[in-house]
Coordinates of C-alpha atoms in Angstrom, one line a residue:
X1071 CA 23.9 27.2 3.8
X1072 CA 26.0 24.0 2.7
X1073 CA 25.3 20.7 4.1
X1074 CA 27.8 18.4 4.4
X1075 CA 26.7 14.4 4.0
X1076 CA 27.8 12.7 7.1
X1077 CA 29.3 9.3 5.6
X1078 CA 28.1 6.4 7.8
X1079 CA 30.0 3.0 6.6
X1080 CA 30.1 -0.2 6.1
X1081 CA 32.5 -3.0 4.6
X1082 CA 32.2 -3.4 0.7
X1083 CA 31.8 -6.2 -1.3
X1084 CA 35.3 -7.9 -1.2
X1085 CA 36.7 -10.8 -0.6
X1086 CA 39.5 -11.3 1.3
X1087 CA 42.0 -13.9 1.3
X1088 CA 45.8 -14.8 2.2
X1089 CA 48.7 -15.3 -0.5
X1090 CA 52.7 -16.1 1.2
X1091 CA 51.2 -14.8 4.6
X1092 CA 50.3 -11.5 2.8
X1093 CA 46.5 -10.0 3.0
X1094 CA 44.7 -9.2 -0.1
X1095 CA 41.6 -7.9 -1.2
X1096 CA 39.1 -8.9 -4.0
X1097 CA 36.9 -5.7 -4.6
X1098 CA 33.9 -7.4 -6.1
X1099 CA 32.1 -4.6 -7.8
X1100 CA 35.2 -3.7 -9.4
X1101 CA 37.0 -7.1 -9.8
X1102 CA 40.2 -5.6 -8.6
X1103 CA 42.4 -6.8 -6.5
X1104 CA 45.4 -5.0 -3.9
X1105 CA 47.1 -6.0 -0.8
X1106 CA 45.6 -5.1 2.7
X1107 CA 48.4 -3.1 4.6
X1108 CA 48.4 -2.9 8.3
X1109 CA 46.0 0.4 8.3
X1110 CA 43.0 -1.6 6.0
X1111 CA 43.6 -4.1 7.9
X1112 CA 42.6 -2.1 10.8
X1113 CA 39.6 -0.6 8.5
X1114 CA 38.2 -3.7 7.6
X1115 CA 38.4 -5.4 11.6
X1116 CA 36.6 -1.9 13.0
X1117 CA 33.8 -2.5 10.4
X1118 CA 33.8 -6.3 11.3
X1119 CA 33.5 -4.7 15.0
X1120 CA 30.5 -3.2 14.7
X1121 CA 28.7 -3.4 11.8
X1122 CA 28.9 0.2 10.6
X1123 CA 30.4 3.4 12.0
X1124 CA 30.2 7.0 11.0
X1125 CA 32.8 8.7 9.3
X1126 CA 34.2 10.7 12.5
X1127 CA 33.7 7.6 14.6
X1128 CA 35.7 5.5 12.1
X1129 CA 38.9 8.4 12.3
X1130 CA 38.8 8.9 15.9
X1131 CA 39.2 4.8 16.6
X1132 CA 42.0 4.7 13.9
X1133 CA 43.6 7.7 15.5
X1134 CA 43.4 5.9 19.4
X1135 CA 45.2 3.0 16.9
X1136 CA 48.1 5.3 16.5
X1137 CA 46.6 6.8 13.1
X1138 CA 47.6 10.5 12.4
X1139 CA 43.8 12.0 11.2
X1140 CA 44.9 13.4 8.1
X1141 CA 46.7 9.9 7.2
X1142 CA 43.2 8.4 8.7
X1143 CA 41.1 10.9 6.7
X1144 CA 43.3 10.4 3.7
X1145 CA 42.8 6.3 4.3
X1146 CA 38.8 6.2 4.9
X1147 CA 38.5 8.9 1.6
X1148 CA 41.3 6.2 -0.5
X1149 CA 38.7 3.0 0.4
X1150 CA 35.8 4.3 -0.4
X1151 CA 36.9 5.5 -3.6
X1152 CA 38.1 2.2 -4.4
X1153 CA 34.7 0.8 -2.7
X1154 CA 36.6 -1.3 -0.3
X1155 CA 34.4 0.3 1.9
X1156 CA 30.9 1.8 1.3
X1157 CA 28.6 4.9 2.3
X1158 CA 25.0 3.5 3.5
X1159 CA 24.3 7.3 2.1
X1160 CA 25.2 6.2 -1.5
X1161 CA 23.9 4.3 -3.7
X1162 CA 25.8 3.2 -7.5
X1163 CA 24.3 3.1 -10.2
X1164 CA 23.6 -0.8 -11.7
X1165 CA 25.2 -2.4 -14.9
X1166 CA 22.6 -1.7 -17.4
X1167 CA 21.0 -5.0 -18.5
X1168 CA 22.0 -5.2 -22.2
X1169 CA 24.6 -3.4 -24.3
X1170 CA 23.9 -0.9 -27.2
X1171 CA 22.4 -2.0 -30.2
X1172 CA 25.4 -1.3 -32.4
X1173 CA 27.8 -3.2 -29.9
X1174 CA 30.3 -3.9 -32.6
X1175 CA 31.1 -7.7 -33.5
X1176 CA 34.2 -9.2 -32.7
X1177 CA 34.1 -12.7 -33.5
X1178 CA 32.0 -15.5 -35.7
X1179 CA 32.2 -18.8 -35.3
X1180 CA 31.2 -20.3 -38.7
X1181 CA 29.7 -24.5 -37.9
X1182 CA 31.3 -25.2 -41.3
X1183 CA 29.4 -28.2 -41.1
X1184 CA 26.8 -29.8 -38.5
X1185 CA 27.9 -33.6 -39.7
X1186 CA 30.1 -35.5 -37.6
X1187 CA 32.5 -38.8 -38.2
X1188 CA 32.6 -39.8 -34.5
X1189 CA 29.2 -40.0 -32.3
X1190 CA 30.5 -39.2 -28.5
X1191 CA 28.0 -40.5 -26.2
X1192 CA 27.5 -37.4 -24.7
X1193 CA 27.7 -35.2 -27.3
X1194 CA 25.5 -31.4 -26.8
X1195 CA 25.0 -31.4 -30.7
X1196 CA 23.7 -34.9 -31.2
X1197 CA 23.3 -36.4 -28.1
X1198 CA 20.4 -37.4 -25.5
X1199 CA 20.6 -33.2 -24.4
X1200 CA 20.5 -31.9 -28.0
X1201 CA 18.8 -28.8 -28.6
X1202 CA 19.6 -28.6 -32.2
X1203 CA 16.8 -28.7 -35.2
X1204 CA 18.7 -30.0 -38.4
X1205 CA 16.0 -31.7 -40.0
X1206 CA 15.4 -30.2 -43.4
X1207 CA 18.8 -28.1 -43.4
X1208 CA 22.0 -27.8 -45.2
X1209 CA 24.3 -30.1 -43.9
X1210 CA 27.5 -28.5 -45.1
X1211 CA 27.9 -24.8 -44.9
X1212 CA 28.1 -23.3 -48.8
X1213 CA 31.4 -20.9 -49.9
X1214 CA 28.4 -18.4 -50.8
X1215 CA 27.6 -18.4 -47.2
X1216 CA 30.7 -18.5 -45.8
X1217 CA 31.4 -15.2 -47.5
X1218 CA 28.8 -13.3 -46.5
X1219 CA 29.6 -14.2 -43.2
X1220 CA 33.0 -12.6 -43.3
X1221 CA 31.6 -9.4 -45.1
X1222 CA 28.7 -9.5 -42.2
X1223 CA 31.4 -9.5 -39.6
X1224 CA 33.9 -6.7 -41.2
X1225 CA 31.0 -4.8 -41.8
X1226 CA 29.5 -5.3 -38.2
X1227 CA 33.1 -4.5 -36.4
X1228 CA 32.9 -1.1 -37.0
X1229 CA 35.9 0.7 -35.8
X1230 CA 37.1 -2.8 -34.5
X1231 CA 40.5 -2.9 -35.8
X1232 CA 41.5 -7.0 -35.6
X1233 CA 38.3 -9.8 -36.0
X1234 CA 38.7 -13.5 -35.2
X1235 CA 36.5 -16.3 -36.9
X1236 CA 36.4 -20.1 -35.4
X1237 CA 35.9 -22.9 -37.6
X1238 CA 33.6 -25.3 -36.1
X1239 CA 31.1 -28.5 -36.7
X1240 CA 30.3 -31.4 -36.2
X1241 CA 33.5 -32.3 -37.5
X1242 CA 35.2 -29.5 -39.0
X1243 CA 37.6 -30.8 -41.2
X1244 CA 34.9 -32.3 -43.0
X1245 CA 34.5 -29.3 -44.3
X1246 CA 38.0 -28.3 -45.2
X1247 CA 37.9 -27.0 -48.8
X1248 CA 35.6 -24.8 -47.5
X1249 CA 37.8 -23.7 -44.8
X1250 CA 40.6 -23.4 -46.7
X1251 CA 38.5 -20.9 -49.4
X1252 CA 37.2 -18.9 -46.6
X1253 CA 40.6 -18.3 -45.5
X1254 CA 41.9 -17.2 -48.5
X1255 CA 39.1 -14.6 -49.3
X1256 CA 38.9 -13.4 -45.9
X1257 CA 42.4 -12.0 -46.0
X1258 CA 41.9 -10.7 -48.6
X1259 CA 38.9 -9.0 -47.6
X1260 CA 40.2 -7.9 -44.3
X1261 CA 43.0 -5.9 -45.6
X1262 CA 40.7 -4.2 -48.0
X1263 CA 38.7 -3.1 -44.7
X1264 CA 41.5 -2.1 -43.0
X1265 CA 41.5 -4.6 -40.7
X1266 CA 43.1 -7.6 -39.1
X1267 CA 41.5 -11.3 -38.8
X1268 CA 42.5 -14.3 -37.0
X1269 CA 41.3 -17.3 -36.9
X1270 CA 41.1 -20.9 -34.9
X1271 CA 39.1 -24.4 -34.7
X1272 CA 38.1 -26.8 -33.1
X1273 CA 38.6 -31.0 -34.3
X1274 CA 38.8 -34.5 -33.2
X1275 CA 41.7 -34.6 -35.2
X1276 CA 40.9 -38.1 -36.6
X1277 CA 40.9 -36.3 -40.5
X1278 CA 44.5 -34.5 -39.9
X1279 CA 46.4 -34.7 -43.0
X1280 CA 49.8 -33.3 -44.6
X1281 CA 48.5 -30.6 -46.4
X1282 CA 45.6 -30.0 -43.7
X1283 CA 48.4 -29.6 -41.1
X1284 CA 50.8 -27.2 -43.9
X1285 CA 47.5 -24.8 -44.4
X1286 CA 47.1 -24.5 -40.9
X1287 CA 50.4 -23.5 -40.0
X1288 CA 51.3 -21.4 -42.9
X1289 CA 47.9 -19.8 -41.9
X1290 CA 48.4 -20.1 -38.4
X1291 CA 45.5 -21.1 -37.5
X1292 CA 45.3 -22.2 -33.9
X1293 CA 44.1 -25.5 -33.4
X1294 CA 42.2 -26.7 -30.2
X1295 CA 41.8 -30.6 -30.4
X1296 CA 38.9 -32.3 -28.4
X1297 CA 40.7 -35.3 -26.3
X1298 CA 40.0 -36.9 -23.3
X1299 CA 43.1 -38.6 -22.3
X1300 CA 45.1 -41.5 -22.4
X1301 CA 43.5 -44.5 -25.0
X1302 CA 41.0 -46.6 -22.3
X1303 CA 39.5 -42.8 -21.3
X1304 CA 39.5 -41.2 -24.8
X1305 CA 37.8 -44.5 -26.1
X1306 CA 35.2 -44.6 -23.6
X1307 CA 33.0 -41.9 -25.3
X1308 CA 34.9 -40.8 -28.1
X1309 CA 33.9 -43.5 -30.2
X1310 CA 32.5 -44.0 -33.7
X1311 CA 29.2 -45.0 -35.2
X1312 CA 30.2 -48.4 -34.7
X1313 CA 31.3 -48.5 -31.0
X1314 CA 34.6 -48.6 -31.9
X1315 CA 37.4 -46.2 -30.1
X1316 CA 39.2 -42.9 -32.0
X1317 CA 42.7 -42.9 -29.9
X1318 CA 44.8 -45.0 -32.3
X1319 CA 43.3 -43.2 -35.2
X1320 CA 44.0 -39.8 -33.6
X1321 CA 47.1 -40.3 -31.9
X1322 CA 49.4 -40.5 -35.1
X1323 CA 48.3 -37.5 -36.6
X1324 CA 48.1 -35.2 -33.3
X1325 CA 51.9 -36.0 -33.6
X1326 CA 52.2 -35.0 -36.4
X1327 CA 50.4 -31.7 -36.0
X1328 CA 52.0 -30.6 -33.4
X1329 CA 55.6 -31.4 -34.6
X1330 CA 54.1 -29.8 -38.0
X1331 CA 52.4 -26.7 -36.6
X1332 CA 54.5 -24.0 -36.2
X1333 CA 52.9 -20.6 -35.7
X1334 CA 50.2 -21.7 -33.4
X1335 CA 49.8 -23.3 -29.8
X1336 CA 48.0 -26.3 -30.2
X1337 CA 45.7 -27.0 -27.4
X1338 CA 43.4 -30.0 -25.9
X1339 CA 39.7 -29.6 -24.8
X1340 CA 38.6 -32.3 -22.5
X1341 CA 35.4 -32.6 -21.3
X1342 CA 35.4 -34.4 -17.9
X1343 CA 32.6 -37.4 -17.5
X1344 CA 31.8 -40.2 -15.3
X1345 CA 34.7 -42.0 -15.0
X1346 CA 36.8 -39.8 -17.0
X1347 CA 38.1 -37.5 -14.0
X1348 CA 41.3 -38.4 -13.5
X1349 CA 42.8 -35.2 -14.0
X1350 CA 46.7 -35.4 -12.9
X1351 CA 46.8 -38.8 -15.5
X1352 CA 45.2 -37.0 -18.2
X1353 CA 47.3 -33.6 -17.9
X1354 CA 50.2 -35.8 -17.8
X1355 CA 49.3 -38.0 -20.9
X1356 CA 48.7 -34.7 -23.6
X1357 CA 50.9 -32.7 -22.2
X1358 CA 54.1 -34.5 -21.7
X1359 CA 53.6 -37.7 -23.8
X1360 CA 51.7 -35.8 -26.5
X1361 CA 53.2 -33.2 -26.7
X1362 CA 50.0 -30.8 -26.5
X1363 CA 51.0 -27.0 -25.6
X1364 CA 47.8 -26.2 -23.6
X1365 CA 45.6 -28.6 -22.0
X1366 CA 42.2 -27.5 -20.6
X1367 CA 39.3 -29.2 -18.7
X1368 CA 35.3 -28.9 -18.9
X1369 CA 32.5 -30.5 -17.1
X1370 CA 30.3 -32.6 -19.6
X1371 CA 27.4 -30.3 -20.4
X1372 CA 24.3 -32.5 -19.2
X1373 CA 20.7 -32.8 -17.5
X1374 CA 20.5 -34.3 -14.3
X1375 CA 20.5 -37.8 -14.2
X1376 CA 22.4 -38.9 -17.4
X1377 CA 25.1 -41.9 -17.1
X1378 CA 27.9 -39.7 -18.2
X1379 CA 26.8 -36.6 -15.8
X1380 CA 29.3 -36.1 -12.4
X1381 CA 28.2 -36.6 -9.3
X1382 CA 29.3 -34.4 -6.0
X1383 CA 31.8 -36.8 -5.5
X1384 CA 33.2 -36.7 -8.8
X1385 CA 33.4 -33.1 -8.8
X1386 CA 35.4 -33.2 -5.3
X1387 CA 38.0 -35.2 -7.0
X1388 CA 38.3 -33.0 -10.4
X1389 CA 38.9 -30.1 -7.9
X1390 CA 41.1 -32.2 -5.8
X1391 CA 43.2 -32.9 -9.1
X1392 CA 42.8 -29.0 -9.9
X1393 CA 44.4 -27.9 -6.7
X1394 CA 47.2 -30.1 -7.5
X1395 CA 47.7 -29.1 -11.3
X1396 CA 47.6 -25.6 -9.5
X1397 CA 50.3 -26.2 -7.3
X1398 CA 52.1 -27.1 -10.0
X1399 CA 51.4 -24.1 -12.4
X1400 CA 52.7 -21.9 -9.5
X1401 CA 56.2 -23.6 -8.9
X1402 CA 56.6 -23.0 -12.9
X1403 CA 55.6 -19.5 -12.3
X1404 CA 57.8 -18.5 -9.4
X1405 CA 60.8 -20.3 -11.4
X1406 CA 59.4 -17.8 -14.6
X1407 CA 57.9 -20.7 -16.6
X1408 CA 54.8 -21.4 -18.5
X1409 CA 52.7 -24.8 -17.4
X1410 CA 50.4 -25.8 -19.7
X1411 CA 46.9 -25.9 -17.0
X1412 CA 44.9 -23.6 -19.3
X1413 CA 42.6 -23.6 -16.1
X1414 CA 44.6 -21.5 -14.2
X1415 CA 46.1 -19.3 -17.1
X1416 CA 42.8 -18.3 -18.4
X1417 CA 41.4 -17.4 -14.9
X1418 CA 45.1 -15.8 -13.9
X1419 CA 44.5 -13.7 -17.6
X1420 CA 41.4 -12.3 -16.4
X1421 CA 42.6 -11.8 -12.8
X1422 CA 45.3 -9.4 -14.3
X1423 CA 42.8 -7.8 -16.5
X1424 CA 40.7 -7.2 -13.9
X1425 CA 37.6 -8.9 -15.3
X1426 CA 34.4 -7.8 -14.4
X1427 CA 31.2 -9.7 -16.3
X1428 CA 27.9 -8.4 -17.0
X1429 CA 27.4 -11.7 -18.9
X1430 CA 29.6 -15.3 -18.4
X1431 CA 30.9 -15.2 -21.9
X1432 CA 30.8 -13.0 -25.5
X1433 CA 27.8 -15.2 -26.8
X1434 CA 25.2 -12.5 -28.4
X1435 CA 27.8 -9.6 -27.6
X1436 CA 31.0 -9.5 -29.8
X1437 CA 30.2 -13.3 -30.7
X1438 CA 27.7 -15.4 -33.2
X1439 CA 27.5 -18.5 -34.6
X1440 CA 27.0 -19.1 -38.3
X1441 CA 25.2 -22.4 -39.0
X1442 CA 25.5 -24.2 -41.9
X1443 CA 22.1 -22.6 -43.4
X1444 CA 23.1 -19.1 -42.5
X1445 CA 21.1 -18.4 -39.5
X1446 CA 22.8 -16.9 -36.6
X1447 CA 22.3 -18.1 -32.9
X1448 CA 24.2 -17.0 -29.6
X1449 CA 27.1 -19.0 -30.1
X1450 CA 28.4 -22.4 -31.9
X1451 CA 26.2 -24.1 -28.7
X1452 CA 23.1 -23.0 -30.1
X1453 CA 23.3 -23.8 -33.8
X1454 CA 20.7 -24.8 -35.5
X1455 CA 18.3 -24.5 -32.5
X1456 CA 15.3 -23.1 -34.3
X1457 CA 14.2 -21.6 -30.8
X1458 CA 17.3 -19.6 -30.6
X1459 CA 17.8 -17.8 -33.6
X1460 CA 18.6 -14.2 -33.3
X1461 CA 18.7 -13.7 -37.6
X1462 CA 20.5 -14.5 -40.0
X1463 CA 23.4 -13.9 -42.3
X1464 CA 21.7 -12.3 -45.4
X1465 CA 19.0 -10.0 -43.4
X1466 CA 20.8 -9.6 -40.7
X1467 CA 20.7 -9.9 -36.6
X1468 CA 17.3 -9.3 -35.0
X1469 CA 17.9 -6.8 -32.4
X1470 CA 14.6 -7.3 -30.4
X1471 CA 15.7 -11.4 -29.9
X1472 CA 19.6 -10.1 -29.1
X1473 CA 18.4 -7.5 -26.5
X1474 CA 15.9 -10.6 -24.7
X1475 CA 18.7 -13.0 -24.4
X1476 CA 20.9 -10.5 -23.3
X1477 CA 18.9 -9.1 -20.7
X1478 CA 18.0 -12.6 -19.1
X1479 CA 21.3 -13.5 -19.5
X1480 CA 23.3 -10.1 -17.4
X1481 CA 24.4 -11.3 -14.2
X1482 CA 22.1 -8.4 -12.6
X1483 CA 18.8 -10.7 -13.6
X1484 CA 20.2 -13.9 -11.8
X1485 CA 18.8 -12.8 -8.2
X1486 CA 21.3 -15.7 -7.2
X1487 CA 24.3 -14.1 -8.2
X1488 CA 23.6 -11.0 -6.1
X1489 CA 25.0 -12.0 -3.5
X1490 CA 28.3 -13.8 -4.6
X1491 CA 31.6 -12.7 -4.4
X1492 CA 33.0 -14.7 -7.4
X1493 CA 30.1 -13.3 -10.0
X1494 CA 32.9 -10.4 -11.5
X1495 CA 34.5 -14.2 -13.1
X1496 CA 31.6 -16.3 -12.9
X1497 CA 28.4 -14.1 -14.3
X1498 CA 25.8 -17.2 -13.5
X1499 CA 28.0 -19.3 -15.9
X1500 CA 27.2 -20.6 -19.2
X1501 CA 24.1 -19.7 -21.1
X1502 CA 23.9 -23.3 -23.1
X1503 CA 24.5 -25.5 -19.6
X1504 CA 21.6 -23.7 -18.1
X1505 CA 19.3 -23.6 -20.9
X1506 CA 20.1 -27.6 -20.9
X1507 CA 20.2 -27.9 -16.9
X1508 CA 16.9 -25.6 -16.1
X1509 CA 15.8 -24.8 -20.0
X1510 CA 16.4 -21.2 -19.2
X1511 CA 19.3 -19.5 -20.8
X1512 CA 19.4 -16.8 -18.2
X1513 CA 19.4 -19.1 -15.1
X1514 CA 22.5 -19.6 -12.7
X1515 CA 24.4 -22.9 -12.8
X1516 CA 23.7 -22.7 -9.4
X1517 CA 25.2 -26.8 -9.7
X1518 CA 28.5 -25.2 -9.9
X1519 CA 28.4 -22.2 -7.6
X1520 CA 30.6 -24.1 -5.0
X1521 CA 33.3 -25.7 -7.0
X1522 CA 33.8 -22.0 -9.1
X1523 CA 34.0 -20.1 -5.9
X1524 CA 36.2 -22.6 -4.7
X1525 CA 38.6 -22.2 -7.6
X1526 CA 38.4 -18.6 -8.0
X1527 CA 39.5 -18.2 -4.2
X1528 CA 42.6 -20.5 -5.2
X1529 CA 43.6 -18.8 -8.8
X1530 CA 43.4 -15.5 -6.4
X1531 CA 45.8 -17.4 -4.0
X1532 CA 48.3 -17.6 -7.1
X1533 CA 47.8 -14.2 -8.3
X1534 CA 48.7 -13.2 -4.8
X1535 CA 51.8 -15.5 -4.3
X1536 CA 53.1 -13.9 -7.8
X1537 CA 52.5 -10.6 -6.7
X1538 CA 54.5 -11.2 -3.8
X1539 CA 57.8 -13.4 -4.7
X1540 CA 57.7 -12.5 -8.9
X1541 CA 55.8 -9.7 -10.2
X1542 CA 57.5 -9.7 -13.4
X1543 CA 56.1 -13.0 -14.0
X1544 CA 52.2 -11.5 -14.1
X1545 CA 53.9 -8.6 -16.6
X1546 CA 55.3 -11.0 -19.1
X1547 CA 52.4 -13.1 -18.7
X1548 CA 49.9 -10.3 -19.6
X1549 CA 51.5 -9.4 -22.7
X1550 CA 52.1 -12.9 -23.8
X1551 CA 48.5 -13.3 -23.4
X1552 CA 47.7 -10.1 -24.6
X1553 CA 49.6 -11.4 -28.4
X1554 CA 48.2 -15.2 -28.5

């Protein structure tokens, strides 16, 4: 005798929301998104009813809506397959914890050097929240080192077919011969492995030079630039030893590096502070007066109670500014145009891709940092931190360590993200802000819970509005992203 299971139901995990006076759907175990037609609609409103209805219950009240039953059987079978809806007689199987051991690397990023010409006041690396350990270690990373890092990441990409390595300090062009022979022998050894590398950095720009800037392009190297605005906001933390300011240093050779660069984007980093928030002016000022190609913002990354730290009110007015940037990225897009808010492209990117996080980032997955002494950590955040070394470059990465701050750090161990529609985007959000916020790597930035939900629910708005009045637009803009 064969039993059939009697499906009782109840709405999913999804997050609904309204784009050009469409409905849509965010399916949250599967960070997918699809429009609501008239008949989910319907669905969705009979589960909001009453809770949760059997199967035959659920078809009869969608055929007394004018439903035929096989186009209601076919609709109830189409949702929960897509998990829209759910059987309270199934259960799915969890994300496991940690990936395999051999999870193939990806991407290094190589701190060329943990020395610094500028000293931000609220620098992670050196600053009141440091977590780094430098005493007694190399201060600038050797060529012997740098090498075995790039045979350490070809060898541990396995069938990977393209790697990426980021260049990174301190100051990294304090290091530039270095980075210059490390570019040169890891071509070279990439094409012997088959393989294809890229490669980026990050720099206060205040060392640019001609033949700096001709490597780089000729290289194409993709440059990100850390700058916080216009010169009164960029001075007020970006400073030197001596107090003094780094805009009219920088500002002449940023020039010059983008007009010079010419096989890379060029990008700007800010990192949003008390009383640097003023996110329309500062967008306006790299992008348009600069001339920068991308311009992205960041929280400072700080304990509670620092000077420089930003206050609920601050935060209201960053995401006031966001919405506005927003507004603006979406009349580009509906005219086929790229804006330069890498806020909303990064977020639209993984929207299209249909992002779904078991962990907020690639640190200790496809990612490592390289310190200047060899020893590898999560990610460039971590460097040096004797307390988070997960190996290093000659013997290799310590499984046991990779597995721990993996497992703490998966999205299914933050009992706060259970719950939350946005976690597919958000995961609990970055390991280094929570190990400095709550000294716990695997903790939720449960500071920022609000003002990410809040912006994932507008990005979706976009993604909808696109969908609706230019879908071409999301096409081109996948494949852009998928070559950059």
């Amino acid at each position: 005798m064969t039993t059939t299971l009697n499906h009782r139901y109840r709405s999913g995990e999804i997050h609904e929301f309204r784009a050009q006076g469409a409905d849509f759907i965010y399916l949250v175990t599967a960070g997918a998104i699809f429009a609501a037609d008239e008949m989910t609609r319907k669905v969705l409103d009979l589960l909001g009813q009453h809770g949760e209805l059997d199967h035959d219950d659920l078809v009869r009240a969608l055929v007394a809506d004018g439903i035929s039953a096989t186009d209601a059987e076919e609709l109830v079978r189409e949702l929960r397959l897509a998990r829209a809806i759910e059987s309270t007689q199934v259960r799915h199987a969890l994300m496991p914890a940690a990936p395999p051991a051999d999870y193939p690397l990806q991407a290094l990023v190589l701190n060329v050097t943990n020395q610094c010409n500028l000293a931000c006041t609220y620098c992670y690396e050196f600053g009141a929240d440091k977590i780094a350990t430098p005493a007694g270690k190399p201060k600038y990373m050797s060529l012997e080192t740098a090498k075995s890092s790039v045979d350490f990441l070809l060898r541990s990409a396995d069938r990977r077919e393209a790697v990426h390595i980021t260049f990174f300090g301190g100051e990294t062009l304090m290091n530039f011969r270095l980075l210059r022979d490390v570019v040169l022998y890891a071509d070279e050894a990439a094409a012997a492995a088959g393989k294809r590398i890229t490669y980026s950095l990050t720099t206060n720009a205040t060392l640019l030079t001609d033949e700096i800037i001709a490597f780089l392009s000729d290289h194409a190297i993709g440059v990100t630039v850390s700058m916080d605005g216009p010169p009164e906001l960029q001075d007020a933390r970006r400073v030197y030893k001596n107090g003094k300011g780094s805009y009219a240093v920088m500002e002449p050779r940023l020039r010059k590096l983008i007009a010079g660069h010419k096989t890379r984007a060029v990008t700007a980093r800010v990192t949003l502070s008390a009383g640097v928030t003023d996110v329309k002016r500062i967008y306006q000022h790299l992008k348009h007066d600069i001339g920068f190609h991308e311009v992205g913002f960041a929280p400072v990354t700080t304990a509670e109670e620092r000077d420089y730290s930003l206050n609920g009110d601050a935060m209201a007015g960053v995401l006031a500014d966001f919405e506005a940037l927003a507004d603006e990225w979406l009349d580009y897009a509906l005219q086929g145009k790229v804006h330069g808010f890498t806020n909303v492209s990064e977020t639209i990117s993984e929207l299209i891709a249909g992002t779904n996080k078991s962990h907020p980032c690639g640190a200790g997955l496809g990612l490592l940092g390289v310190s200047p002494s060899g020893d590898l950590s999560p990610c460039h955040r971590f460097t040096d931190a004797d307390t988070h070394t997960l190996g290093h470059i000659d013997t290799g990465l310590d499984q046991t360590k990779r597995e721990d701050f993996l497992t703490r750090g998966h999205v299914a161990s933050k009992y706060e993200c259970g719950t939350c529609w946005a976690r597919p985007m958000c995961a609990g959000g970055c390991h280094h802000e929570a190990f400095v916020r709550y000294g716990d790597t695997g903790h939720a930035n449960l500071h920022y819970c609000d003002w990410i939900r809040q912006w994932t629910d507008r990005c979706l708005q976009i993604y909808g509005a696109l969908a609706q009045r230019n879908p071409e637009f999301l096409t081109r803009f996948a494949e852009r992203k998928g070559l950059s």
